[in-house]
Coordinates of C-alpha atoms and ligand atoms in Angstrom, one line a residue:
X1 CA 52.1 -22.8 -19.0
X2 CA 49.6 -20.7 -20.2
X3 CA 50.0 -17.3 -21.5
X4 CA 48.6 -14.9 -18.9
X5 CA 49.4 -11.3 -20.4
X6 CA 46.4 -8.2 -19.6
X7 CA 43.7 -9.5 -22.3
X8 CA 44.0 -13.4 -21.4
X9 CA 43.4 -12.2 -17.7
X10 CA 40.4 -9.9 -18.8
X11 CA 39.1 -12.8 -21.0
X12 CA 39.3 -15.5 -18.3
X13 CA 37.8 -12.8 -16.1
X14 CA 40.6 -12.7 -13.4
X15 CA 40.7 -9.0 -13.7
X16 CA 38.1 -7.1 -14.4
X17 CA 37.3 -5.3 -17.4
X18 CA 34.5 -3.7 -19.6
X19 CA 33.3 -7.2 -21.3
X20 CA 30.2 -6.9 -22.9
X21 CA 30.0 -10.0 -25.5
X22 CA 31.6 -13.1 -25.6
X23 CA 31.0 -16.2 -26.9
X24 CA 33.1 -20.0 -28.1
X25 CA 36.0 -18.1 -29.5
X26 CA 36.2 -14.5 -28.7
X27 CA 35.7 -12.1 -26.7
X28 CA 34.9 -8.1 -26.9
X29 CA 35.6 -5.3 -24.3
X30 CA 35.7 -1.4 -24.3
X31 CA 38.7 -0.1 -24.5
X32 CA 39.8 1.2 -21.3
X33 CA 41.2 4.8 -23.3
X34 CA 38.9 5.4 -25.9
X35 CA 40.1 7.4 -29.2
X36 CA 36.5 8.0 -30.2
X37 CA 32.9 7.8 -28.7
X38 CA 32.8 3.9 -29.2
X39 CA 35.7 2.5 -29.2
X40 CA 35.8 -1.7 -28.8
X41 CA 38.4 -4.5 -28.7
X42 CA 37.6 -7.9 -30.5
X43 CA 40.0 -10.4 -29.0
X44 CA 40.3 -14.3 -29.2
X45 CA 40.1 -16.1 -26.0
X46 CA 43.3 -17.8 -27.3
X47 CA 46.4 -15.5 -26.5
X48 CA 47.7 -15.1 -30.4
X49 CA 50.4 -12.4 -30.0
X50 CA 51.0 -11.3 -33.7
X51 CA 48.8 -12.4 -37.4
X52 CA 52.6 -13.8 -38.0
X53 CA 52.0 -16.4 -35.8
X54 CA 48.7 -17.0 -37.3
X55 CA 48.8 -20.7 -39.3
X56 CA 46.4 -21.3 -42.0
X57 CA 43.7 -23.9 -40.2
X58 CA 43.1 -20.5 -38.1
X59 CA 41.9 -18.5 -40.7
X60 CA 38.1 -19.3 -39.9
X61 CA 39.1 -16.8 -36.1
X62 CA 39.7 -14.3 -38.3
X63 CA 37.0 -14.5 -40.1
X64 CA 34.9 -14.8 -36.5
X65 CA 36.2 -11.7 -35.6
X66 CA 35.6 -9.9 -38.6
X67 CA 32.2 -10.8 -38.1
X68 CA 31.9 -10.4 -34.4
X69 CA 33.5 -6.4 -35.2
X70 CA 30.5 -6.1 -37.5
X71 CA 28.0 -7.0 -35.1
X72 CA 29.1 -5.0 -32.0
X73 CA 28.8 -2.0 -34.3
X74 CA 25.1 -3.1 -35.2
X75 CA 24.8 -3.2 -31.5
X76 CA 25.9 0.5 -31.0
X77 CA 24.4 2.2 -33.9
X78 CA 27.1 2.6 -36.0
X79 CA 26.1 0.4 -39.4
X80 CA 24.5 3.1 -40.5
X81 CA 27.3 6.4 -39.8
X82 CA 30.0 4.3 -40.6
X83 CA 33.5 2.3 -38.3
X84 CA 37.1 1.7 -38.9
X85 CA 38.7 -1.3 -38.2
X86 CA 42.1 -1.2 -37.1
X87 CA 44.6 -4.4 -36.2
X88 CA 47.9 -3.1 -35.1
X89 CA 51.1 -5.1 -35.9
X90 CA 54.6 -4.6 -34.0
X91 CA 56.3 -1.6 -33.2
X92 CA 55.2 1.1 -36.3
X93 CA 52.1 0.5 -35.2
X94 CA 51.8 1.6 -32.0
X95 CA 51.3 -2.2 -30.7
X96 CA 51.0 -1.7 -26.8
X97 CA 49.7 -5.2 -26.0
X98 CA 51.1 -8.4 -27.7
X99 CA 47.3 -10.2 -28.0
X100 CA 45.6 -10.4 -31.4
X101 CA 42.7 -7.6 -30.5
X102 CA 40.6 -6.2 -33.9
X103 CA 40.0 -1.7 -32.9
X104 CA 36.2 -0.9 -33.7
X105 CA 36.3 2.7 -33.4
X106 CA 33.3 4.8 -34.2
X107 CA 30.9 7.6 -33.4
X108 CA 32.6 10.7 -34.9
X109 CA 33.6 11.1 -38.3
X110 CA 37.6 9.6 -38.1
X111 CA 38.3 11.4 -41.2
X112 CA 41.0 9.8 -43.8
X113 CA 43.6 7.6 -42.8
X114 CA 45.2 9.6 -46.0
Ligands
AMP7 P1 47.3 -1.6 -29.4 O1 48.0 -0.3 -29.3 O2 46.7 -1.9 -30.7 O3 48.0 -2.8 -28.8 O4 46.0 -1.4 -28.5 C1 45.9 -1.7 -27.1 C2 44.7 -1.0 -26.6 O5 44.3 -1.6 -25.4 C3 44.9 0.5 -26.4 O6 43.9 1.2 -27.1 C4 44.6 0.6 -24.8 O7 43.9 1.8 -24.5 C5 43.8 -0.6 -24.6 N1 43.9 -1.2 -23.2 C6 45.1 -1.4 -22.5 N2 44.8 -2.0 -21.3 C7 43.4 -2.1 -21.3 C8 42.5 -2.6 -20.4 N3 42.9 -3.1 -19.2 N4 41.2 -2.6 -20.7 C9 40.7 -2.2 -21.9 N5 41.6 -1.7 -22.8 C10 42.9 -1.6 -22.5
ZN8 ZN1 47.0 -13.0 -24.0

């Protein structure tokens, strides 16, 4: 059966969500408690829990994403002041949500990650 967890249902539009681009492989939305004036989530359409479970003939969805991330922020002014990207991994990072989702956070200065 297929995996149905919170971003699968926003992708396949069975709940709603803020989804404002999507195309063959991915999809992005706005994250529903932002920790900065933009703050976006590039997911795959494909439920990939962790980059573990990532094989090597996926690389090229990474690479998507990456370049989806880069124009969303095009898209909301941010090329020129500046984004982070952020991909959270298991529990030490704060991981709420077990589907592959790329952070694009912007529109303040986010200071050092130190
Ligand atoms: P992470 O901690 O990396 O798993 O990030 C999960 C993110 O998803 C958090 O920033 C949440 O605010 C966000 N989030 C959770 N549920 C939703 C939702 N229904 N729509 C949009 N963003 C969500
Ligand atoms: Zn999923």
């Amino acid at each position: 059966m297929a995996e149905e967890c919170i971003f699968c249902k926003i992708g396949r539009r069975k709940i709603p969500g803020d989804l404002i681009y999507s195309d063959d492989q991915a999809f992005v939305i706005r994250d529903i408690s932002p920790k900065a004036p933009i703050h976006l989530l590039v997911l795959p359409f494909e439920h990939v829990t962790y980059l573990e479970s990532f094989t090597q003939d996926r690389e090229a969805l990474l690479g998507h994403m990456m370049l989806v991330a880069r124009e969303m922020a095009r898209r909301e002014g941010l090329t020129e002041s500046g984004y982070r990207l952020v991909i959270n991994q298991g529990s030490d990072s704060g991981q709420e949500v077990p589907h592959l989702h790329l952070h694009v956070l912007g529109g303040r200065d986010l200071g050092s990650m130190g």
